[in-house]
Every structure is written in C-alpha cells, then in structure tokens.
Short mmCIF file of C-alpha atoms in Angstrom, two decimals:
data_model
loop_
_atom_site.label_atom_id
_atom_site.label_comp_id
_atom_site.label_asym_id
_atom_site.label_seq_id
_atom_site.Cartn_x
_atom_site.Cartn_y
_atom_site.Cartn_z
CA MET A 1228 40.86 3.23 4.65
CA PHE A 1229 37.54 5.96 6.62
CA GLU A 1230 38.11 8.09 8.54
CA PHE A 1231 35.46 7.65 12.04
CA ASP A 1232 33.45 10.41 10.41
CA GLN A 1233 33.04 8.80 6.72
CA TYR A 1234 32.13 5.60 8.43
CA LEU A 1235 29.07 7.42 10.58
CA GLY A 1236 28.18 8.10 7.43
CA PHE A 1237 28.10 4.92 5.08
CA LEU A 1238 27.14 2.95 7.73
CA ALA A 1239 23.89 6.67 7.74
CA PHE A 1240 23.80 5.38 3.91
CA LEU A 1241 23.14 2.07 4.57
CA THR A 1242 20.68 1.88 8.15
CA ILE A 1243 18.54 4.16 5.05
CA ALA A 1244 18.71 1.90 2.13
CA THR A 1245 17.42 -0.58 4.32
CA ILE A 1246 14.55 1.48 5.72
CA GLY A 1247 13.18 2.46 2.26
CA PHE A 1248 14.06 -1.36 0.97
CA TRP A 1249 11.93 -3.23 3.86
CA LEU A 1250 9.55 -0.44 3.58
CA MET A 1251 9.30 -1.42 -0.43
CA ILE A 1252 8.98 -4.70 0.43
CA PHE A 1253 6.11 -3.91 3.06
CA LEU A 1254 4.27 -1.79 0.34
CA VAL A 1255 4.27 -3.09 -2.32
CA SER A 1256 3.62 -6.92 -0.66
CA PHE A 1257 0.69 -5.89 2.33
CA ILE A 1258 -0.63 -2.22 1.80
CA VAL A 1259 -1.31 -1.66 -1.36
CA PRO A 1260 -3.16 -5.24 -2.46
CA TYR A 1261 -5.29 -3.22 0.29
CA TRP A 1262 -5.97 -0.93 -0.54
CA ILE A 1263 -6.43 -2.54 -4.16
CA GLY A 1264 -9.02 -4.77 -2.49
CA GLY A 1265 -10.56 -2.24 -1.14
CA SER A 1266 -11.62 -0.78 -3.61
CA ILE A 1267 -12.98 -3.37 -5.86
CA MET A 1268 -15.02 -4.24 -3.13
CA GLU A 1269 -16.34 -0.86 -2.24
CA MET A 1270 -17.12 -0.40 -5.69
CA LEU A 1271 -19.07 -4.25 -6.84
CA LYS A 1272 -21.16 -2.18 -3.52
CA GLU A 1273 -22.01 0.97 -4.94
CA LYS A 1274 -23.07 -1.14 -8.30
CA LYS A 1275 -24.75 -3.06 -6.50
CA GLU A 1276 -26.78 -1.09 -4.06
CA ALA A 1277 -27.57 0.61 -7.42
CA LYS A 1278 -28.49 -2.12 -9.67
CA ARG A 1279 -31.11 -2.75 -6.17
CA LYS A 1280 -32.66 1.04 -6.09
CA LYS A 1281 -32.68 0.77 -9.82
CA ARG A 1282 -35.09 -2.76 -8.97
CA GLU A 1283 -36.67 -1.19 -6.59
CA GLU A 1284 -38.17 1.72 -8.75
CA LEU A 1285 -38.97 -0.98 -11.61
CA ASN A 1286 -41.70 -2.98 -9.29
CA ALA A 1287 -42.74 0.66 -7.12
#
C-alpha cells in the first residue's frame, strides 16, 4: 500500500496539520480575546484621561 517514504511523508503532513489546528484553536480562544480586551481597556483609559484633563482645564 504505502512505501516507507510515503508513510513518513503522510505522518509529517498529519503532524503539521494537527499542530496548525491546535495553534488556531489556541489563538482564537485565548490570544485574540486577550488582545481585544486589552485594546478596549487601553482605549477607555485614554478617554478617561482626556476627560480628566479637559475638566482640569475648565476648573483652572
């Protein structure tokens, strides 16, 4: 059915495909939400700081 070289190639393909699959699962479930959440928090901090500066300018 398979020669040994073809068998090794098939195993290499399965290994690479499996690693890619789990990497995508990891990125989509952990890294991307962490990145988006951090960006949103940073944006809110900047808006809050801008409001505070504007309020200080009006009071001063």
